[in-house]
mmCIF file of C-alpha atoms and ligand atoms in Angstrom:
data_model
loop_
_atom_site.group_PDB
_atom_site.id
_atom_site.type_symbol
_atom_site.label_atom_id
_atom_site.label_comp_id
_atom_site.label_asym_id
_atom_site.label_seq_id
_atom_site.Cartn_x
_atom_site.Cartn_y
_atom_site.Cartn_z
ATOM 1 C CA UNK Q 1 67.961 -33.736 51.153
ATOM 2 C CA UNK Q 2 67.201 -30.642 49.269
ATOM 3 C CA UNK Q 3 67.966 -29.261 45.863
ATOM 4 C CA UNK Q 4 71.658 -28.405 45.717
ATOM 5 C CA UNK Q 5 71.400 -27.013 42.084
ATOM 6 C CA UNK Q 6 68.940 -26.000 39.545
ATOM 7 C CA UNK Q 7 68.648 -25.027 35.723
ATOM 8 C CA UNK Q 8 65.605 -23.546 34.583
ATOM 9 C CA UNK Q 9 65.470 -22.970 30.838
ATOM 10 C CA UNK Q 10 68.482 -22.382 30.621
ATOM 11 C CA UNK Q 11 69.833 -21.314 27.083
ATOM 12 C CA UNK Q 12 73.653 -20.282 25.484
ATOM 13 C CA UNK Q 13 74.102 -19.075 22.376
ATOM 14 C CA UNK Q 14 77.180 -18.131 20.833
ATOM 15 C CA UNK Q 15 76.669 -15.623 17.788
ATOM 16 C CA UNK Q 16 74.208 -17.676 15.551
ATOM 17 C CA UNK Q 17 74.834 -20.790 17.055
ATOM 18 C CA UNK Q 18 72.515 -22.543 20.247
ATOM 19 C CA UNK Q 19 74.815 -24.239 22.058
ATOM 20 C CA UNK Q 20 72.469 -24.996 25.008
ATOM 21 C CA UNK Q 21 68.853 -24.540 24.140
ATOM 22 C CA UNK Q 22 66.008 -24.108 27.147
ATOM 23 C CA UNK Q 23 67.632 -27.069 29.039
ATOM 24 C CA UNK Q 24 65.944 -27.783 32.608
ATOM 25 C CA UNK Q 25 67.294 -30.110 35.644
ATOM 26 C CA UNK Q 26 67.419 -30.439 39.461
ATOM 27 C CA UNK Q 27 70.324 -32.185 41.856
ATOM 28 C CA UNK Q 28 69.799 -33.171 44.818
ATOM 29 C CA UNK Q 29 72.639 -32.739 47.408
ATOM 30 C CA UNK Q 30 74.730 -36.061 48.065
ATOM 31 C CA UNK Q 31 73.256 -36.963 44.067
ATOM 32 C CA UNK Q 32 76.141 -38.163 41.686
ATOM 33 C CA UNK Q 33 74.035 -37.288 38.501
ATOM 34 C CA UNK Q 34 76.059 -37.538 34.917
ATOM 35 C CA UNK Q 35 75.688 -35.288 32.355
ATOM 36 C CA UNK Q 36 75.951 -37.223 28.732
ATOM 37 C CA UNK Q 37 75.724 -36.742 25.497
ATOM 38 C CA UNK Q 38 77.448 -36.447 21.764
ATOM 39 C CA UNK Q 39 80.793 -34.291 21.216
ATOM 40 C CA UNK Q 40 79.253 -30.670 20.862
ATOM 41 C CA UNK Q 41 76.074 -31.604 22.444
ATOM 42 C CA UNK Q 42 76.244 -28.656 25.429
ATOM 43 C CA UNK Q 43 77.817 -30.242 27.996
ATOM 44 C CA UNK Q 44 80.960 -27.996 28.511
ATOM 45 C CA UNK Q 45 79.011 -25.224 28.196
ATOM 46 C CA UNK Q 46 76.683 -26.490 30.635
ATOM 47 C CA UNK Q 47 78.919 -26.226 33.308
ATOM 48 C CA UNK Q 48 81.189 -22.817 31.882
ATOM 49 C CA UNK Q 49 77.461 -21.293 33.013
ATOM 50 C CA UNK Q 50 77.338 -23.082 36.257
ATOM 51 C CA UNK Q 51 81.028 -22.324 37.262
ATOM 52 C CA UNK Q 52 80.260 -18.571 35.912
ATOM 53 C CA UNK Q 53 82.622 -18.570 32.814
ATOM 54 C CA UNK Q 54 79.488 -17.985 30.672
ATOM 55 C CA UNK Q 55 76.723 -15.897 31.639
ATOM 56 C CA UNK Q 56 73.390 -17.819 30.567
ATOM 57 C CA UNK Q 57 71.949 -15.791 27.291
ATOM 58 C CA UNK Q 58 68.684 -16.663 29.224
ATOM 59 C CA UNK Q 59 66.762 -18.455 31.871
ATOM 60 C CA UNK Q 60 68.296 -19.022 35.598
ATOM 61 C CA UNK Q 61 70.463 -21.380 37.711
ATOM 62 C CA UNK Q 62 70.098 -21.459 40.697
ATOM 63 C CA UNK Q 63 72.629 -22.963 43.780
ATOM 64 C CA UNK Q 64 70.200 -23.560 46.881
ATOM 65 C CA UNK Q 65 68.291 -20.930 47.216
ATOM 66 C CA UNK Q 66 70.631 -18.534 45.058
ATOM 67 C CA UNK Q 67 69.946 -16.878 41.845
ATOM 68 C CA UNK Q 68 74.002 -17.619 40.169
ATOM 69 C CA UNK Q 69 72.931 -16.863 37.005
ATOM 70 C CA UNK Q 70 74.704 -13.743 37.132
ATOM 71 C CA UNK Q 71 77.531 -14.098 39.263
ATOM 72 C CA UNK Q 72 80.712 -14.259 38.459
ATOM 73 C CA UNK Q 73 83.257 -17.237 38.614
ATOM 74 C CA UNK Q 74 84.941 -16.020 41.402
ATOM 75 C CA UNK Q 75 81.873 -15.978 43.851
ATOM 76 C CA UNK Q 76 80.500 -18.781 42.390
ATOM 77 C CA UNK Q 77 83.361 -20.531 44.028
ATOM 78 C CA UNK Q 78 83.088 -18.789 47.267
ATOM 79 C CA UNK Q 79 79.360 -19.901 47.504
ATOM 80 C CA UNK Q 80 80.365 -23.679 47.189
ATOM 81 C CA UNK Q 81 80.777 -24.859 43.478
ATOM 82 C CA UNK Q 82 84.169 -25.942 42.027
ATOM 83 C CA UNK Q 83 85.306 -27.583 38.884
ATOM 84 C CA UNK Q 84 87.538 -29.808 36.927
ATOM 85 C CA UNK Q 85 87.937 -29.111 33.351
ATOM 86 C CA UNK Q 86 88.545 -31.157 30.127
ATOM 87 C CA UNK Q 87 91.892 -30.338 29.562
ATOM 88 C CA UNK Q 88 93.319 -30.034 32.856
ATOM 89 C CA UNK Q 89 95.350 -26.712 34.302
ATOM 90 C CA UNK Q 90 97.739 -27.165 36.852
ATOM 91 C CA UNK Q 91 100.790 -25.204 37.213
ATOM 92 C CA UNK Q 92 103.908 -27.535 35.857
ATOM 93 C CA UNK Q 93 106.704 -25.965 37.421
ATOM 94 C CA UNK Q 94 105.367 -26.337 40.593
ATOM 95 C CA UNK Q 95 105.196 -28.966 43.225
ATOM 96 C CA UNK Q 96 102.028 -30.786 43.851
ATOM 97 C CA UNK Q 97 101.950 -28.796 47.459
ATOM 98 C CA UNK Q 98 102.059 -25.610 45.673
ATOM 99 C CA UNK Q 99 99.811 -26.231 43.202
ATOM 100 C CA UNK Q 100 97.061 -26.947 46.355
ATOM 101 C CA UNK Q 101 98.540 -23.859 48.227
ATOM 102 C CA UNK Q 102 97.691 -21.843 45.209
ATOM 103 C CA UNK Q 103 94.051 -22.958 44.883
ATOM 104 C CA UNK Q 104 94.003 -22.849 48.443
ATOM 105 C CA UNK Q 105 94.977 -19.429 48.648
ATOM 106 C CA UNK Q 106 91.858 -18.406 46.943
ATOM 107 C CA UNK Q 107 89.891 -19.593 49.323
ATOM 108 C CA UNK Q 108 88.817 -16.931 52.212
ATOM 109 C CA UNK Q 109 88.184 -19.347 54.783
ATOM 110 C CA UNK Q 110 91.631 -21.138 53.604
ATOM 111 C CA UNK Q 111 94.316 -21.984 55.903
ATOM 112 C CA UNK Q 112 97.602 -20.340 56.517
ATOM 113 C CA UNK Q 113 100.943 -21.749 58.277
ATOM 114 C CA UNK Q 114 100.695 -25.238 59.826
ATOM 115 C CA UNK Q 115 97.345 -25.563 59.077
ATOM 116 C CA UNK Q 116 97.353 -24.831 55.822
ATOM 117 C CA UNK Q 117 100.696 -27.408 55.600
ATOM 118 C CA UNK Q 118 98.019 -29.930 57.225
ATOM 119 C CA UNK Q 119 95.038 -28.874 54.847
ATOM 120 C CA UNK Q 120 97.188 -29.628 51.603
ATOM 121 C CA UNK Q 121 98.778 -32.789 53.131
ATOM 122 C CA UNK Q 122 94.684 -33.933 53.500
ATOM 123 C CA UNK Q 123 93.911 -32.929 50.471
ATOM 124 C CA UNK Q 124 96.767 -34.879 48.881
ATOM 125 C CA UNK Q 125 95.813 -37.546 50.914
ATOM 126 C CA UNK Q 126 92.653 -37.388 49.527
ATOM 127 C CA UNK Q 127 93.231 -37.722 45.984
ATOM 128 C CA UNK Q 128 96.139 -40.397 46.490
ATOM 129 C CA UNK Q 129 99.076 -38.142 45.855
ATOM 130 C CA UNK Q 130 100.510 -37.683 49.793
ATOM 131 C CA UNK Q 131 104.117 -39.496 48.326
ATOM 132 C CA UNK Q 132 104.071 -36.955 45.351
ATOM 133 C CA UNK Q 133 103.595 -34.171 47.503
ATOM 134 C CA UNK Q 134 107.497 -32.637 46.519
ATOM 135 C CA UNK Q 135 106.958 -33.570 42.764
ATOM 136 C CA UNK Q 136 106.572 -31.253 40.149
ATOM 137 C CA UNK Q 137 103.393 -31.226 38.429
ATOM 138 C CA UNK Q 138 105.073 -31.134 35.126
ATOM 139 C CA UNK Q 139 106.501 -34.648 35.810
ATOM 140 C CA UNK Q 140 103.150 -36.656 37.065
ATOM 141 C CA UNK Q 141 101.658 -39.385 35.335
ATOM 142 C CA UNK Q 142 98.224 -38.609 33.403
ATOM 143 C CA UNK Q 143 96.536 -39.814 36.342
ATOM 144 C CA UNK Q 144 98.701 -37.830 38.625
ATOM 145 C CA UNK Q 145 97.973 -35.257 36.700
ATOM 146 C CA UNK Q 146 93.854 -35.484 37.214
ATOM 147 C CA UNK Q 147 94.246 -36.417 40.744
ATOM 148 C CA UNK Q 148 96.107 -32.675 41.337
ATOM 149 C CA UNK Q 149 94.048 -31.101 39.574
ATOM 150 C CA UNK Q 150 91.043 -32.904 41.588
ATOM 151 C CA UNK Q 151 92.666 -31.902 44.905
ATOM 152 C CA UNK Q 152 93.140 -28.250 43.457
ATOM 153 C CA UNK Q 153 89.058 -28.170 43.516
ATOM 154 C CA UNK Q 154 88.290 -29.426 46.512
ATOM 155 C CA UNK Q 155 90.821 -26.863 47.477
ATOM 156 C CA UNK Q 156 88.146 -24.628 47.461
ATOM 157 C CA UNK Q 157 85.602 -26.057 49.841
ATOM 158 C CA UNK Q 158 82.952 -27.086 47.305
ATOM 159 C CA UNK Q 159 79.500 -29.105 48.374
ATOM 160 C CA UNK Q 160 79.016 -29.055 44.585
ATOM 161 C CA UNK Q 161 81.750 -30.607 42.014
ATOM 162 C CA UNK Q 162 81.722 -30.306 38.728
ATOM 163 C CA UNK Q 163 84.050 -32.900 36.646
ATOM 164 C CA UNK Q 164 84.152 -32.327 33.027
ATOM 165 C CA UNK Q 165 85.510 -35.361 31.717
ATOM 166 C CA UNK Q 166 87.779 -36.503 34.733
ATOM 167 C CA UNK Q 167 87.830 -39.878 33.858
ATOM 168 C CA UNK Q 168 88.717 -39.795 29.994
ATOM 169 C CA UNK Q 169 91.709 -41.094 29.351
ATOM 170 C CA UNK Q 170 91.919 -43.663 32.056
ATOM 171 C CA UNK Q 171 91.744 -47.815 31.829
ATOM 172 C CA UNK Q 172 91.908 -50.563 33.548
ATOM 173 C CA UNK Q 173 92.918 -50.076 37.078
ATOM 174 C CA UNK Q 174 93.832 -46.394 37.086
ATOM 175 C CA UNK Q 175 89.792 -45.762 35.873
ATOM 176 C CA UNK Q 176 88.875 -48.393 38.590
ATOM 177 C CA UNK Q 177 90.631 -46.328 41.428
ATOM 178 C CA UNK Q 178 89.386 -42.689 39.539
ATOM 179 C CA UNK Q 179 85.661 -44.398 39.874
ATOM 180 C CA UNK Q 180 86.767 -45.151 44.001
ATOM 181 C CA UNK Q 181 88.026 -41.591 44.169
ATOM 182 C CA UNK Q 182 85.044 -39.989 42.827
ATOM 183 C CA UNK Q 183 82.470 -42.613 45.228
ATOM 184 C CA UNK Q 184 84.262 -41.764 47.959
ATOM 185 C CA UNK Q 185 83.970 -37.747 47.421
ATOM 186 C CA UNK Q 186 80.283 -38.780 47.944
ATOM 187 C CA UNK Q 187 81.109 -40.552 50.971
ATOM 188 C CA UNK Q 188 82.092 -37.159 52.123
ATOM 189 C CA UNK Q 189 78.844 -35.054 51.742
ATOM 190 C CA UNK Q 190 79.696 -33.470 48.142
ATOM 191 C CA UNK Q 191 77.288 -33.471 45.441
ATOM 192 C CA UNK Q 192 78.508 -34.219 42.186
ATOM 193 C CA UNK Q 193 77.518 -33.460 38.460
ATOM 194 C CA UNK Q 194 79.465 -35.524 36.050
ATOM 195 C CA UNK Q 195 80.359 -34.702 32.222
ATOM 196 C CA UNK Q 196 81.424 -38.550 31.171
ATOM 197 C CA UNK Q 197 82.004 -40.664 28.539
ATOM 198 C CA UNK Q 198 83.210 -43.628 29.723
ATOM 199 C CA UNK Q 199 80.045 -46.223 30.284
ATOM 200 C CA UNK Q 200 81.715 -48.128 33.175
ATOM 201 C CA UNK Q 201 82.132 -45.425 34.868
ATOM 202 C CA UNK Q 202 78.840 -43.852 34.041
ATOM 203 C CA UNK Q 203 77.127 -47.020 35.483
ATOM 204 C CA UNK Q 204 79.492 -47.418 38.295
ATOM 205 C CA UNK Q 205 78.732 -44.004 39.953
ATOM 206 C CA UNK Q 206 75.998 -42.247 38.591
ATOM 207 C CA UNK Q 207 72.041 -42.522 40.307
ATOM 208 C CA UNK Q 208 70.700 -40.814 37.390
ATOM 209 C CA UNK Q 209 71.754 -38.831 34.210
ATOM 210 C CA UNK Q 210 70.789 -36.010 32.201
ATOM 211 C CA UNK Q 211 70.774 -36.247 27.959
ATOM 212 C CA UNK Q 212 72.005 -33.493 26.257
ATOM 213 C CA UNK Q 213 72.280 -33.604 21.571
ATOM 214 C CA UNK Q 214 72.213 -30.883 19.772
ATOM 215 C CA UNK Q 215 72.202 -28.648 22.673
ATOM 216 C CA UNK Q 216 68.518 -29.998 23.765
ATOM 217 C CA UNK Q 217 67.812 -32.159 26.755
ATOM 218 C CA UNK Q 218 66.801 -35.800 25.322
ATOM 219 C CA UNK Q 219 66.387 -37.681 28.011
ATOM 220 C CA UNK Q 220 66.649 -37.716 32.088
ATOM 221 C CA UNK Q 221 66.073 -40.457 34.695
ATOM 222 C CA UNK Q 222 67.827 -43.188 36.465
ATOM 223 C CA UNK Q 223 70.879 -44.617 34.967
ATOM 224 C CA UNK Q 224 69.691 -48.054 33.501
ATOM 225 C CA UNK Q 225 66.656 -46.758 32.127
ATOM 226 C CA UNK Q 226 68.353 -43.604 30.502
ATOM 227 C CA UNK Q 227 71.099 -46.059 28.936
ATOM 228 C CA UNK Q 228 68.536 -48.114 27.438
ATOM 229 C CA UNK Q 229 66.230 -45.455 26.209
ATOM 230 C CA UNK Q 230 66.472 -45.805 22.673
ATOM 231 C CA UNK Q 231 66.119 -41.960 21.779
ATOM 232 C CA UNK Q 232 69.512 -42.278 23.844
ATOM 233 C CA UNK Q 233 71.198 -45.035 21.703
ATOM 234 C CA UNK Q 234 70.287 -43.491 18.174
ATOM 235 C CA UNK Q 235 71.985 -40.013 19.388
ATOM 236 C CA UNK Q 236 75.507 -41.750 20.392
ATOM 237 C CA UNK Q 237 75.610 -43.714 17.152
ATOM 238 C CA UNK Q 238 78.032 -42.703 14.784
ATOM 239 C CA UNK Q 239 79.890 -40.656 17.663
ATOM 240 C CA UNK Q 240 83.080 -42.500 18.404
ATOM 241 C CA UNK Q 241 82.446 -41.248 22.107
ATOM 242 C CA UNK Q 242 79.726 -44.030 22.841
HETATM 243 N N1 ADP A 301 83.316 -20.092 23.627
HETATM 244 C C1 ADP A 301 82.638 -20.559 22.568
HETATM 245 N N2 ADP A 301 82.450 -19.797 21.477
HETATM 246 C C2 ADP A 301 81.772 -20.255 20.403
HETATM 247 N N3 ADP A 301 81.206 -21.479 20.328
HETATM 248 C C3 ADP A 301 81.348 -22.288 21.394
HETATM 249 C C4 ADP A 301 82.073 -21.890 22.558
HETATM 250 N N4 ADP A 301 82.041 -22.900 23.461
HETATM 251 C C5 ADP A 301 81.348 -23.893 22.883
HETATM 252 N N5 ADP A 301 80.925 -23.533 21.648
HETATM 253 C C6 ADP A 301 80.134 -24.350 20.727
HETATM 254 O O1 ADP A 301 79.000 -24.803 21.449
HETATM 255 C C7 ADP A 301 78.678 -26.136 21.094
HETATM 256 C C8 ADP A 301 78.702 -27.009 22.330
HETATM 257 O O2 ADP A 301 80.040 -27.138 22.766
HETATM 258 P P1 ADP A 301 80.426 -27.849 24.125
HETATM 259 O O3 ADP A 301 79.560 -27.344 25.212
HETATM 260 O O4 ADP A 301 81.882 -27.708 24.285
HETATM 261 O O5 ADP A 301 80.047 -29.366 23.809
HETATM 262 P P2 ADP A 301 80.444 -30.724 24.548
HETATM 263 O O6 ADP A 301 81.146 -30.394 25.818
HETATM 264 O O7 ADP A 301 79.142 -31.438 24.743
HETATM 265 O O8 ADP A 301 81.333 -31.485 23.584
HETATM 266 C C9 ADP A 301 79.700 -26.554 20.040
HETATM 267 O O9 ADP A 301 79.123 -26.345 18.766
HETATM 268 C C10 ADP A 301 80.844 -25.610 20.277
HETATM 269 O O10 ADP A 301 81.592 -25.399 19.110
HETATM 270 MG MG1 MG A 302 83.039 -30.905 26.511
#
């Protein structure tokens, strides 16, 4: 165990606006920790600055024992953290296999010839899409849909794995079998930091969660208790998120 990733006062602004103001936390590798919190609360932005989209206006983060604050996206990924984001990008007129050749391709240490044909047929395996493998991405299910763009990120080799909202959208048994997908990422060794929503799923798979309204951390600590807290409650009502 060790600390996989690290904010430390960590601020965004945009213009006049604080979109993430002095916000501190610590993950621990093999941790599934979830990052909550109101529609506009930080959370996106959270993890634009820990993916390298957004350069931090100040304070550091830090990815084992490296200062990423100011790297960029590209060698963020190379160093071991990859992402899913809220409206998911996949290429549509290709097939599922292309679309993890692609990502793969931007790997260094990726594969090339048979076993790259065996790394995307894993990685399709994976995610639950090894029959889809010929479709086009433009024809998959929502699910489908997440699940390639899942496989595109781990893809690139992550230990870290940022999912911003991966599970919106989903019910019934297609969220049950997103929550199995995402426990059994842990299984593997990767650490994950979750931007969610959706309560079952929140309770289902995260050891402890982070608090973000109005761009301020509220509240951090195991799941139940951080669910409960009622500085937690008041800031989710009125949002039709809760
Ligand atoms: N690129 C940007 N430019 C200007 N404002 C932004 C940008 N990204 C986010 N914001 C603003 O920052 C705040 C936090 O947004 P965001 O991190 O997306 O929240 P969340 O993901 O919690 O819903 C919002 O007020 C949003 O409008
Ligand atoms: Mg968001």
């Amino acid at each position: 165990m060790g600390n996989m990733l690290g904010l430390c006062h960590v601020s965004k602004s945009f213009g006049g606006l604080v979109a993430v103001d002095n916000v501190s936390f610590t993950i621990e590798e093999g941790e599934i920790v979830g990052l909550l919190g109101p529609n506009g609360s930080g959370k996106t932005t959270v993890l634009n600055m820990i993916s390298g989209s957004f350069r931090p206006t100040s304070g550091e983060i830090w990815y084992k024992a490296t200062n990423i604050s100011r790297m960029r996206a590209h060698d963020i990924v190379q160093v071991g953290i990859a992402r899913t984001f809220q409206l998911v990008r996949v290429l549509g007129a290709f097939t599922c296999a292309q679309n993890v050749a692609a990502a793969l391709a931007f790997h260094p240490g990726g594969a090339f010839g048979r076993a790259a044909v065996e790394r995307i047929e894993r990685l399709l395996d994976t995610v639950g899409l090894v029959l889809k493998a010929d479709a086009l991405a433009s024809d998959l299910t929502y699910i489908d849909l997440k699940r390639l763009e899942l496989a595109r990120a781990l893809a690139l080799d992550p230990s870290v794995l940022l999912l911003d909202e991966w599970l919106a959208g989903l019910s019934g048994t297609e969220l049950d079998d997103g929550i199995a997908l995402i426990r059994s990422l842990r299984t593997q060794g990767l650490t994950i930091l979750l931007v969610e929503h959706v309560m079952r799923a929140i309770r289902a798979l995260c050891d402890r969660c982070i608090v973000l309204s109005s761009a301020v951390k509220i509240a951090e600590g195991a799941t139940g208790d951080v669910l409960s807290d009622p500085r937690v409650v008041t800031s989710y009502l009125g949002s039709h998120d809760a």
